[in-house]
Tab-separated table of C-alpha atoms and ligand atoms in Angstrom:
chain	number	residue	atom	x	y	z
A	1	MET	CA	37.140	32.563	-198.073
A	2	SER	CA	39.488	29.592	-197.510
A	3	GLU	CA	36.346	27.460	-197.007
A	4	ALA	CA	35.244	28.211	-200.549
A	5	SER	CA	38.684	27.434	-201.962
A	6	VAL	CA	38.814	24.057	-200.212
A	7	ARG	CA	35.465	23.197	-201.694
A	8	ASN	CA	36.773	24.138	-205.085
A	9	LEU	CA	39.645	21.640	-204.950
A	10	PRO	CA	39.266	19.136	-207.788
A	11	ALA	CA	38.229	15.614	-206.847
A	12	VAL	CA	41.265	13.281	-206.481
A	13	HIS	CA	39.861	10.601	-208.908
A	14	THR	CA	39.583	13.130	-211.725
A	15	LEU	CA	43.247	14.057	-211.898
A	16	PRO	CA	44.928	10.901	-213.134
A	17	ALA	CA	43.220	11.265	-216.497
A	18	ARG	CA	44.781	14.753	-217.054
A	19	PRO	CA	47.252	14.986	-219.955
A	20	GLU	CA	49.990	16.236	-217.555
A	21	LEU	CA	49.902	12.835	-215.946
A	22	ALA	CA	49.656	10.653	-219.050
A	23	GLU	CA	53.371	9.758	-219.122
A	24	ALA	CA	53.566	9.088	-215.378
A	25	LEU	CA	50.429	6.985	-215.691
A	26	ALA	CA	52.044	4.873	-218.420
A	27	ARG	CA	55.316	4.518	-216.618
A	28	ARG	CA	54.247	4.165	-212.911
A	29	GLY	CA	50.725	2.853	-213.057
A	30	ARG	CA	47.442	4.082	-211.626
A	31	ALA	CA	48.139	3.238	-207.960
A	32	ALA	CA	51.355	5.379	-207.799
A	33	VAL	CA	49.640	8.238	-209.690
A	34	LEU	CA	46.670	8.257	-207.369
A	35	ARG	CA	48.904	8.301	-204.329
A	36	ALA	CA	50.889	11.291	-205.699
A	37	VAL	CA	47.605	13.100	-206.573
A	38	ARG	CA	46.253	12.487	-203.102
A	39	GLU	CA	49.431	13.883	-201.672
A	40	VAL	CA	49.423	17.122	-203.606
A	41	VAL	CA	45.693	17.698	-203.109
A	42	GLU	CA	46.126	17.135	-199.411
A	43	ALA	CA	49.053	19.568	-199.332
A	44	ALA	CA	46.947	22.202	-201.232
A	45	ARG	CA	44.141	21.742	-198.659
A	46	ARG	CA	46.485	22.367	-195.817
A	47	ASP	CA	47.917	25.434	-197.525
A	48	ILE	CA	44.397	26.841	-198.048
A	49	LEU	CA	43.350	26.157	-194.415
A	50	SER	CA	46.489	27.787	-193.083
A	51	GLY	CA	45.892	30.859	-195.245
A	52	ARG	CA	48.717	30.338	-197.687
A	53	ALA	CA	48.171	31.166	-201.310
A	54	THR	CA	48.272	28.157	-203.564
A	55	ALA	CA	47.095	27.254	-207.064
A	56	ILE	CA	44.200	24.798	-206.938
A	57	ASP	CA	43.288	24.338	-210.594
A	58	ALA	CA	43.383	20.765	-211.810
A	59	GLY	CA	46.257	21.534	-214.306
A	60	SER	CA	48.549	22.878	-211.575
A	61	LEU	CA	47.889	20.077	-209.212
A	62	ALA	CA	48.408	17.431	-211.957
A	63	ARG	CA	51.751	19.085	-212.919
A	64	ARG	CA	52.770	19.029	-209.206
A	65	ALA	CA	51.906	15.400	-208.944
A	66	ALA	CA	53.824	14.582	-212.117
A	67	ALA	CA	56.922	16.461	-210.711
A	68	LEU	CA	56.545	14.592	-207.454
A	69	LEU	CA	56.545	11.233	-209.293
A	70	ASP	CA	59.416	12.357	-211.400
A	71	GLY	CA	61.501	13.173	-208.309
A	72	GLU	CA	60.858	9.557	-207.060
A	73	ARG	CA	62.809	7.976	-209.876
A	74	PRO	CA	65.912	6.169	-208.598
A	75	SER	CA	69.014	8.334	-208.889
A	76	LEU	CA	70.977	5.477	-210.346
A	77	ARG	CA	69.393	4.671	-213.695
A	78	ARG	CA	70.018	2.480	-216.642
A	79	VAL	CA	71.487	4.392	-219.571
A	80	LEU	CA	71.832	3.507	-223.311
A	81	ASN	CA	75.451	4.085	-223.993
A	82	ALA	CA	75.653	5.309	-227.618
A	83	SER	CA	78.831	7.196	-227.001
A	84	GLY	CA	81.155	4.569	-228.388
A	85	VAL	CA	83.194	4.446	-225.173
A	86	LEU	CA	82.939	0.906	-224.133
A	87	LEU	CA	84.311	1.184	-220.579
A	88	HIS	CA	82.907	4.684	-219.816
A	89	THR	CA	83.805	5.316	-216.113
A	90	GLY	CA	80.933	7.774	-215.932
A	91	LEU	CA	78.519	5.086	-217.139
A	92	GLY	CA	79.655	2.402	-214.693
A	93	ARG	CA	82.353	0.803	-216.894
A	94	ALA	CA	81.656	-2.912	-217.680
A	95	PRO	CA	78.046	-4.209	-217.917
A	96	LEU	CA	77.793	-7.620	-216.253
A	97	ALA	CA	77.108	-11.090	-217.874
A	98	GLU	CA	73.694	-12.646	-217.141
A	99	GLU	CA	75.524	-15.370	-215.321
A	100	ALA	CA	77.190	-12.806	-213.079
A	101	LEU	CA	73.783	-11.140	-212.344
A	102	ALA	CA	72.214	-14.449	-211.425
A	103	ALA	CA	75.112	-15.206	-209.100
A	104	VAL	CA	74.646	-11.838	-207.390
A	105	VAL	CA	70.917	-12.389	-206.879
A	106	GLU	CA	71.526	-15.878	-205.506
A	107	ALA	CA	74.254	-14.695	-203.042
A	108	ALA	CA	72.454	-11.623	-201.913
A	109	ARG	CA	68.890	-12.878	-201.585
A	110	GLY	CA	69.586	-15.237	-198.674
A	111	TYR	CA	72.569	-16.373	-196.640
A	112	CYS	CA	75.690	-17.767	-198.241
A	113	ASN	CA	78.933	-19.421	-197.093
A	114	LEU	CA	80.910	-16.156	-197.476
A	115	GLU	CA	83.331	-16.940	-194.704
A	116	PHE	CA	82.211	-20.308	-193.688
A	117	GLU	CA	83.590	-23.839	-194.405
A	118	LEU	CA	80.601	-26.001	-195.065
A	119	ASP	CA	82.720	-29.089	-194.616
A	120	GLY	CA	83.968	-28.451	-191.071
A	121	GLY	CA	81.479	-25.820	-189.984
A	122	THR	CA	84.325	-23.399	-189.184
A	123	ARG	CA	85.308	-19.934	-190.260
A	124	GLY	CA	86.599	-19.887	-193.902
A	125	ARG	CA	88.361	-17.460	-196.152
A	126	ARG	CA	86.197	-14.950	-197.912
A	127	SER	CA	87.619	-15.129	-201.411
A	128	SER	CA	89.148	-18.688	-201.633
A	129	GLY	CA	86.977	-19.733	-204.601
A	130	VAL	CA	87.804	-16.618	-206.620
A	131	SER	CA	91.495	-16.721	-205.661
A	132	ALA	CA	91.802	-20.194	-207.144
A	133	LEU	CA	90.206	-19.066	-210.364
A	134	VAL	CA	92.355	-16.005	-210.701
A	135	ALA	CA	95.462	-18.059	-210.050
A	136	ARG	CA	94.353	-20.590	-212.704
A	137	LEU	CA	93.643	-17.897	-215.333
A	138	THR	CA	96.871	-15.985	-214.690
A	139	GLY	CA	99.274	-18.765	-213.778
A	140	ALA	CA	99.896	-17.148	-210.419
A	141	GLU	CA	100.351	-19.188	-207.147
A	142	ALA	CA	97.893	-17.050	-205.202
A	143	ALA	CA	95.382	-14.144	-205.520
A	144	ALA	CA	93.322	-11.708	-203.533
A	145	VAL	CA	90.407	-9.312	-204.359
A	146	VAL	CA	89.876	-5.866	-203.030
A	147	ASN	CA	87.579	-2.952	-203.760
A	148	ASN	CA	89.311	-1.619	-206.816
A	149	ASN	CA	92.705	-1.378	-208.441
A	150	ALA	CA	93.537	1.839	-206.673
A	151	GLY	CA	92.974	-0.052	-203.413
A	152	ALA	CA	95.067	-2.968	-204.682
A	153	THR	CA	97.952	-0.608	-205.446
A	154	VAL	CA	97.903	1.099	-202.077
A	155	LEU	CA	97.661	-2.201	-200.294
A	156	ALA	CA	100.362	-3.956	-202.237
A	157	LEU	CA	102.788	-0.978	-201.804
A	158	ARG	CA	102.045	-0.729	-198.055
A	159	ALA	CA	102.271	-4.423	-197.354
A	160	LEU	CA	105.415	-5.028	-199.403
A	161	ALA	CA	107.223	-1.674	-199.178
A	162	GLY	CA	105.674	0.453	-196.402
A	163	GLY	CA	108.235	2.816	-194.991
A	164	ARG	CA	110.747	1.995	-197.674
A	165	GLU	CA	111.521	3.324	-201.141
A	166	VAL	CA	109.765	2.243	-204.278
A	167	VAL	CA	111.579	2.878	-207.498
A	168	VAL	CA	109.465	4.109	-210.458
A	169	SER	CA	110.213	5.453	-213.877
A	170	ARG	CA	109.399	9.152	-214.470
A	171	GLY	CA	107.562	8.023	-217.634
A	172	GLN	CA	105.061	6.092	-215.499
A	173	LEU	CA	104.102	8.637	-212.917
A	174	VAL	CA	100.560	8.724	-214.270
A	175	GLU	CA	97.212	10.109	-213.439
A	176	ILE	CA	94.325	7.862	-214.359
A	177	GLY	CA	90.674	8.907	-214.242
A	178	GLY	CA	91.250	12.094	-212.517
A	179	SER	CA	91.880	10.793	-209.043
A	180	PHE	CA	94.452	7.999	-209.383
A	181	ARG	CA	97.669	9.943	-209.246
A	182	LEU	CA	100.593	7.638	-208.669
A	183	PRO	CA	102.716	9.923	-206.480
A	184	GLU	CA	99.669	10.474	-204.158
A	185	ILE	CA	98.902	6.689	-204.074
A	186	LEU	CA	102.429	5.993	-203.006
A	187	GLU	CA	102.271	8.645	-200.288
A	188	VAL	CA	99.005	7.177	-198.911
A	189	SER	CA	100.545	3.759	-198.895
A	190	GLY	CA	103.406	4.899	-196.664
A	191	ALA	CA	106.030	3.986	-199.171
A	192	ARG	CA	108.479	6.610	-200.506
A	193	LEU	CA	108.657	7.455	-204.209
A	194	ARG	CA	112.116	7.192	-205.796
A	195	GLU	CA	111.792	8.495	-209.378
A	196	VAL	CA	114.320	7.415	-211.962
A	197	GLY	CA	115.038	8.194	-215.620
A	198	THR	CA	113.275	10.767	-217.654
A	199	THR	CA	109.723	11.133	-219.096
A	200	ASN	CA	110.653	9.470	-222.430
A	201	LYS	CA	113.667	7.288	-221.501
A	202	THR	CA	114.329	5.097	-218.507
A	203	ARG	CA	116.833	2.174	-218.718
A	204	ILE	CA	117.393	-0.710	-216.397
A	205	ALA	CA	120.704	0.962	-215.338
A	206	ASP	CA	118.696	3.890	-214.026
A	207	TYR	CA	116.783	1.537	-211.646
A	208	GLU	CA	120.042	-0.200	-210.761
A	209	ARG	CA	121.745	3.063	-209.712
A	210	ALA	CA	118.766	4.052	-207.535
A	211	ILE	CA	118.753	0.934	-205.441
A	212	GLY	CA	120.071	1.399	-201.938
A	213	PRO	CA	119.587	0.169	-198.426
A	214	GLU	CA	116.171	1.925	-198.253
A	215	THR	CA	114.712	0.318	-201.389
A	216	GLY	CA	111.823	-2.047	-200.943
A	217	ALA	CA	110.339	-2.614	-204.364
A	218	LEU	CA	110.536	-1.871	-208.067
A	219	LEU	CA	107.134	-0.774	-209.548
A	220	ARG	CA	106.087	-0.849	-213.092
A	221	VAL	CA	102.858	1.115	-213.952
A	222	HIS	CA	101.118	0.755	-217.220
A	223	PRO	CA	100.522	4.373	-218.500
A	224	SER	CA	97.018	3.139	-219.588
A	225	ASN	CA	95.609	6.389	-220.896
A	226	TYR	CA	98.423	7.883	-222.917
A	227	ARG	CA	101.503	6.892	-224.979
A	228	ILE	CA	104.925	8.369	-225.176
A	229	VAL	CA	105.990	8.213	-228.788
A	230	GLY	CA	109.127	9.196	-230.636
A	231	PHE	CA	112.525	8.617	-228.941
A	232	THR	CA	111.612	6.368	-226.081
A	233	ALA	CA	113.175	3.676	-223.959
A	234	GLU	CA	111.773	1.553	-221.197
A	235	ALA	CA	113.139	-1.205	-219.132
A	236	SER	CA	111.238	-4.467	-219.925
A	237	LEU	CA	109.391	-6.231	-217.182
A	238	GLU	CA	111.819	-9.208	-217.602
A	239	GLU	CA	114.784	-6.824	-216.911
A	240	LEU	CA	113.013	-5.418	-213.810
A	241	CYS	CA	112.202	-8.904	-212.509
A	242	GLY	CA	115.835	-9.996	-213.100
A	243	LEU	CA	117.136	-7.014	-211.188
A	244	GLY	CA	114.468	-7.496	-208.396
A	245	ARG	CA	115.514	-11.101	-207.977
A	246	ALA	CA	119.235	-10.279	-208.006
A	247	ARG	CA	118.833	-7.608	-205.352
A	248	GLY	CA	116.135	-9.212	-203.284
A	249	LEU	CA	113.420	-6.632	-204.050
A	250	TRP	CA	109.766	-7.015	-204.688
A	251	VAL	CA	108.598	-6.318	-208.293
A	252	ILE	CA	105.054	-4.954	-208.456
A	253	ASP	CA	103.327	-4.712	-211.833
A	254	ASP	CA	100.329	-2.460	-212.067
A	255	ILE	CA	98.872	-3.361	-215.360
A	256	GLY	CA	95.560	-1.573	-214.875
A	257	SER	CA	93.121	-2.498	-217.524
A	258	GLY	CA	94.089	-6.165	-217.166
A	259	SER	CA	93.888	-8.371	-220.171
A	260	LEU	CA	94.034	-11.905	-218.694
A	261	GLY	CA	96.229	-13.173	-221.529
A	262	ALA	CA	96.740	-13.089	-225.266
A	263	GLY	CA	93.300	-12.841	-226.977
A	264	LEU	CA	91.488	-12.400	-223.669
A	265	PRO	CA	89.314	-10.422	-224.487
A	266	PRO	CA	89.390	-10.761	-228.270
A	267	GLY	CA	90.468	-7.898	-230.458
A	268	VAL	CA	92.544	-6.240	-227.809
A	269	ALA	CA	96.211	-6.033	-228.800
A	270	GLY	CA	99.245	-4.388	-227.213
A	271	GLU	CA	97.852	-4.468	-223.692
A	272	PRO	CA	99.950	-5.972	-220.881
A	273	SER	CA	98.388	-9.105	-219.639
A	274	ALA	CA	98.243	-10.649	-216.108
A	275	ARG	CA	99.490	-13.967	-217.467
A	276	ALA	CA	102.528	-12.219	-219.103
A	277	GLY	CA	103.308	-10.292	-215.935
A	278	ILE	CA	103.306	-13.535	-213.824
A	279	ALA	CA	105.353	-15.329	-216.525
A	280	ALA	CA	107.944	-12.570	-216.523
A	281	GLY	CA	108.399	-13.118	-212.870
A	282	ALA	CA	106.532	-10.201	-211.178
A	283	ASP	CA	105.803	-10.872	-207.533
A	284	VAL	CA	102.388	-9.317	-207.849
A	285	VAL	CA	100.323	-8.124	-210.747
A	286	LEU	CA	97.487	-5.711	-210.151
A	287	PHE	CA	94.454	-5.117	-212.376
A	288	SER	CA	90.821	-3.906	-212.301
A	289	GLY	CA	87.896	-6.264	-212.369
A	290	ASP	CA	85.656	-3.827	-214.363
A	291	LYS	CA	87.939	-3.034	-217.234
A	292	LEU	CA	88.962	-5.608	-219.798
A	293	LEU	CA	87.838	-8.501	-217.631
A	294	GLY	CA	84.298	-7.245	-218.014
A	295	GLY	CA	83.331	-7.974	-214.434
A	296	PRO	CA	82.226	-5.997	-211.307
A	297	GLN	CA	84.263	-3.140	-209.862
A	298	CYS	CA	87.130	-4.599	-207.942
A	299	GLY	CA	90.900	-4.897	-207.868
A	300	LEU	CA	92.650	-8.136	-208.459
A	301	ILE	CA	96.058	-8.997	-206.963
A	302	ALA	CA	97.733	-12.126	-208.409
A	303	GLY	CA	101.151	-13.202	-207.386
A	304	SER	CA	103.467	-15.364	-205.281
A	305	ARG	CA	102.176	-17.084	-202.163
A	306	ARG	CA	104.837	-15.220	-200.106
A	307	ALA	CA	103.666	-11.754	-201.361
A	308	LEU	CA	100.002	-12.586	-201.067
A	309	GLY	CA	100.603	-13.757	-197.505
A	310	LEU	CA	101.950	-10.396	-196.522
A	311	ILE	CA	99.199	-8.572	-198.434
A	312	GLU	CA	96.389	-10.596	-196.838
A	313	SER	CA	97.651	-10.142	-193.398
A	314	ASP	CA	97.893	-6.347	-193.636
A	315	PRO	CA	95.210	-4.584	-191.585
A	316	LEU	CA	94.312	-2.498	-194.628
A	317	MET	CA	93.026	-5.649	-196.365
A	318	ARG	CA	90.039	-5.707	-193.963
A	319	ALA	CA	89.199	-2.122	-194.934
A	320	LEU	CA	89.332	-2.782	-198.593
A	321	ARG	CA	87.666	-6.216	-198.806
A	322	VAL	CA	84.796	-6.782	-201.242
A	323	ASP	CA	81.223	-7.767	-200.366
A	324	LYS	CA	79.399	-11.036	-201.282
A	325	MET	CA	77.756	-9.492	-204.357
A	326	THR	CA	81.015	-8.388	-205.833
A	327	LEU	CA	82.613	-11.806	-205.153
A	328	ALA	CA	79.619	-13.656	-206.693
A	329	ALA	CA	79.723	-11.482	-209.834
A	330	LEU	CA	83.494	-11.815	-210.133
A	331	GLU	CA	83.486	-15.558	-209.741
A	332	ALA	CA	80.828	-16.078	-212.438
A	333	THR	CA	82.769	-13.730	-214.805
A	334	LEU	CA	86.055	-15.586	-214.168
A	335	ARG	CA	84.291	-18.908	-214.795
A	336	LEU	CA	83.117	-17.657	-218.142
A	337	ALA	CA	86.598	-16.421	-218.953
A	338	LEU	CA	87.983	-19.953	-218.595
A	339	ASP	CA	86.449	-20.681	-221.992
A	340	ALA	CA	87.276	-17.884	-224.474
A	341	ASP	CA	84.424	-18.715	-226.838
A	342	LEU	CA	81.793	-18.814	-224.071
A	343	ALA	CA	83.204	-15.531	-222.665
A	344	ALA	CA	82.987	-13.826	-226.019
A	345	ALA	CA	79.321	-14.832	-226.247
A	346	ARG	CA	78.365	-14.074	-222.621
A	347	ILE	CA	80.492	-11.256	-221.098
A	348	PRO	CA	78.945	-8.097	-222.636
A	349	LEU	CA	82.264	-6.209	-223.119
A	350	TRP	CA	83.804	-9.233	-224.850
A	351	SER	CA	80.774	-9.633	-227.089
A	352	PHE	CA	80.670	-5.930	-227.944
A	353	LEU	CA	84.298	-6.297	-228.989
A	354	SER	CA	83.467	-9.373	-231.067
A	355	VAL	CA	80.595	-7.932	-233.185
A	356	PRO	CA	81.734	-7.797	-236.842
A	357	LEU	CA	81.778	-4.311	-238.404
A	358	ALA	CA	79.489	-5.545	-241.158
A	359	ARG	CA	76.785	-6.278	-238.517
A	360	LEU	CA	77.210	-2.911	-236.922
A	361	ARG	CA	76.846	-1.197	-240.269
A	362	GLU	CA	73.568	-2.966	-240.903
A	363	ARG	CA	72.225	-1.985	-237.507
A	364	ALA	CA	73.385	1.634	-237.896
A	365	GLU	CA	71.723	1.785	-241.322
A	366	ARG	CA	68.499	0.531	-239.772
A	367	LEU	CA	68.736	3.055	-237.012
A	368	ALA	CA	69.427	5.904	-239.463
A	369	ALA	CA	66.389	4.775	-241.546
A	370	GLY	CA	64.191	4.890	-238.467
A	371	LEU	CA	65.453	8.477	-237.730
A	372	ARG	CA	64.914	9.576	-241.264
A	373	ASP	CA	61.297	8.323	-240.878
A	374	VAL	CA	60.636	11.002	-238.292
A	375	GLY	CA	62.161	13.714	-240.442
A	376	LEU	CA	65.709	13.799	-239.171
A	377	CYS	CA	68.682	14.274	-241.503
A	378	ALA	CA	70.342	10.863	-240.663
A	379	ASP	CA	72.806	8.647	-242.376
A	380	ARG	CA	75.107	5.710	-241.439
A	381	ILE	CA	78.828	6.310	-241.080
A	382	ASP	CA	81.949	4.338	-240.058
A	383	ALA	CA	83.511	5.744	-236.892
A	384	GLU	CA	85.980	4.897	-234.180
A	385	ALA	CA	85.007	3.622	-230.767
A	386	TYR	CA	87.350	3.478	-227.808
A	387	LEU	CA	87.701	1.223	-224.743
A	388	GLY	CA	87.967	4.131	-222.310
A	389	GLY	CA	88.007	3.587	-218.550
A	390	GLY	CA	91.728	4.404	-218.433
A	391	SER	CA	92.659	1.634	-220.934
A	392	VAL	CA	93.940	1.463	-224.441
A	393	PRO	CA	93.127	5.096	-225.337
A	394	VAL	CA	95.008	5.303	-228.568
A	395	GLU	CA	93.770	2.114	-230.305
A	396	PRO	CA	90.562	3.007	-232.060
A	397	ILE	CA	88.007	0.280	-232.612
A	398	ALA	CA	86.239	0.175	-235.948
A	399	THR	CA	82.629	0.879	-235.490
A	400	ALA	CA	79.506	2.100	-237.209
A	401	ALA	CA	77.052	4.859	-236.075
A	402	ALA	CA	73.911	6.626	-237.096
A	403	ARG	CA	74.787	10.283	-237.632
A	404	VAL	CA	72.238	13.018	-237.392
A	405	ARG	CA	73.128	16.437	-238.827
A	406	PRO	CA	71.443	19.732	-238.065
A	407	PRO	CA	68.825	21.052	-238.021
A	408	PHE	CA	67.857	19.337	-234.845
A	409	PRO	CA	64.127	19.444	-234.577
A	410	GLY	CA	62.890	22.216	-232.396
A	411	CYS	CA	66.251	23.211	-230.982
A	412	GLY	CA	67.664	25.034	-233.934
A	413	ASP	CA	71.183	23.898	-234.661
A	414	SER	CA	72.499	23.202	-231.182
A	415	GLU	CA	73.759	19.662	-230.961
A	416	ALA	CA	74.527	20.212	-227.336
A	417	ASP	CA	70.846	21.074	-226.527
A	418	TRP	CA	69.616	17.979	-228.209
A	419	ALA	CA	72.280	15.817	-226.604
A	420	GLN	CA	70.991	17.167	-223.237
A	421	ARG	CA	67.384	16.345	-224.057
A	422	LEU	CA	68.544	12.784	-224.948
A	423	ARG	CA	70.347	12.452	-221.610
A	424	LEU	CA	67.197	13.672	-219.766
A	425	GLY	CA	64.955	11.164	-221.474
A	426	ASP	CA	63.683	7.797	-220.251
A	427	PRO	CA	65.794	5.771	-220.674
A	428	PRO	CA	68.632	8.379	-220.909
A	429	VAL	CA	70.601	8.140	-224.175
A	430	VAL	CA	74.234	9.260	-224.167
A	431	PRO	CA	75.318	9.988	-227.730
A	432	ARG	CA	78.550	11.276	-229.088
A	433	VAL	CA	78.654	14.913	-230.294
A	434	GLN	CA	81.205	15.271	-233.022
A	435	GLY	CA	81.841	17.719	-235.791
A	436	GLY	CA	78.531	19.533	-235.363
A	437	ALA	CA	76.566	16.235	-235.714
A	438	VAL	CA	75.129	13.846	-233.120
A	439	LEU	CA	76.369	10.244	-233.426
A	440	PHE	CA	74.705	7.111	-232.058
A	441	ASP	CA	77.514	4.556	-231.964
A	442	LEU	CA	76.307	0.977	-231.766
A	443	ARG	CA	79.653	-0.639	-230.532
A	444	ALA	CA	78.451	-0.555	-226.873
A	445	ILE	CA	74.789	-1.147	-227.519
A	446	ASP	CA	73.297	-4.679	-227.203
A	447	GLU	CA	71.491	-5.547	-230.385
A	448	ARG	CA	68.387	-6.329	-228.398
A	449	ASP	CA	68.296	-2.667	-227.323
A	450	ASP	CA	68.347	-1.225	-230.819
A	451	ARG	CA	64.531	-0.781	-230.951
A	452	GLU	CA	64.539	0.923	-227.545
A	453	LEU	CA	67.303	3.218	-228.610
A	454	LEU	CA	65.266	4.248	-231.736
A	455	ASP	CA	62.166	4.806	-229.606
A	456	ALA	CA	64.056	6.867	-226.995
A	457	ILE	CA	65.621	9.063	-229.744
A	458	GLN	CA	62.225	9.513	-231.450
A	459	ARG	CA	60.600	10.472	-228.135
A	460	SER	CA	63.288	13.072	-227.470
A	461	ILE	CA	62.395	14.749	-230.795
A	462	ARG	CA	58.703	14.845	-230.041
A	463	ALA	CA	59.435	16.321	-226.639
A	464	THR	CA	61.673	18.840	-228.110
A	465	THR	CA	59.206	19.938	-230.719
A	466	ASP	CA	56.580	20.422	-227.988
A	467	CYS	CA	58.858	22.348	-225.785
A	468	CYS	CA	60.208	24.564	-228.480
A	469	SER	CA	57.154	25.023	-230.680
A	470	ASP	CA	55.889	27.728	-228.222
A	471	ARG	CA	58.898	29.758	-229.324
A	472	GLY	CA	57.883	29.311	-232.880
A	473	ASP	CA	61.231	27.804	-233.920
A	474	ALA	CA	60.078	24.240	-234.617
A	475	VAL	CA	61.759	22.858	-237.676
A	476	TRP	CA	59.148	20.302	-238.642
B	1	PLP	C1	92.547	1.997	-214.123
B	1	PLP	C2	93.882	1.871	-213.473
B	1	PLP	C3	94.006	2.053	-212.106
B	1	PLP	C4	92.860	2.293	-211.194
B	1	PLP	O1	91.971	1.201	-211.192
B	1	PLP	P1	90.479	1.345	-210.503
B	1	PLP	O2	90.012	-0.091	-210.524
B	1	PLP	O3	89.763	2.326	-211.318
B	1	PLP	O4	90.698	1.775	-209.130
B	1	PLP	C5	95.315	1.914	-211.602
B	1	PLP	N1	96.318	1.675	-212.310
B	1	PLP	C6	96.290	1.528	-213.669
B	1	PLP	C7	97.504	1.321	-214.464
B	1	PLP	C8	94.996	1.636	-214.276
B	1	PLP	O5	94.922	1.544	-215.654
């Protein structure tokens, strides 16, 4: 009986033409599809011979091969970010500039002088080129790079104030991004938290009173993802630096999102900048590489030579150091940032911020028209985008979006269902669901990807119609 079944297996070469494999064939090519088909037919043959029940019709086998190919997609995939959140932590924060990508490829493809002095043929310092650039851009004497800003904070606290007290305002004991909780970061660093003031008001006198023989540093943390409004008071960084100097204490300024200086990047107002922190006299300023700088994930530490000397000789530095690809991407990004106009054109985050609203409106109108063409109830609206990524949460950025209102084809009125289908497409599209509508915000979409975005949305509708038409609730 199993003999007969094996003989009834479809021939491998007939399967790639099946409709179940059409999409895989277009995406992966004939060789990959043939390999998958061979694999499932072979598995079916083994099942039959060992007496296990298995479906052997061509349709089932083709579906199994398609599922196999589907499961081979890389888990980390490119996503079209139509959410309007520019530094979406879930979507990898800042996209990199072409120059940064090229530098990564160059550094990673072969060997490079990562820790090697080409001049003398001796061991060199890993981040010397980048440090010089950070120092130049921020006005600091020295700089170091670590894995991220959380790492930079732990390292700076440990190296400068390990085993001692660090004075922080109660209004700045923040949690950022779900896992960066300042009291816990302090604990990990081995420094002791000394809270002063209240949630809404902390004055320089509060810091002054808290200083004692155990005090090692004064820490300012930028609240990043919330604002305290109403009756508030905060000691200025200048006041903190004055106090630190007078009492011989380190002043650490965790600015987080990390604008480099005024107008860098363009259109971002009210953020503390690294340059301002150094100018005010902070011993070290800490910020992320993949927030406003628009570079790779890393943490930058800019500051005095004396502070950086202690930080770089801490054993934890070795555990937090960045690899050659990060350094290459960071150096290329910093080089672009030396020229604000060039940076606005080349660093994706900076250019997203620079696109005029009028241009976004035109593009949103075109997208909405393309969606109306396939029967959707779409129009163009003005909306608000956000930087996100734990930075400038309350400052909306003017943007334009294509809005689609229900009914959503094939899925009734559920915007959540349609948003899920969009996320599961290829490429995945992440829209914004708002007020019962689905919005495609163009602030974080490269104009060159507009066509691909339209195609992906259109495909998601066809797929939806197919899947739901069996249930008889297709809307068009
Ligand atoms: C974002 C942020 C951090 C954490 O930075 P990562 O690079 O995400 O580790 C720390 N402090 C502040 C003030 C931040 O805004």
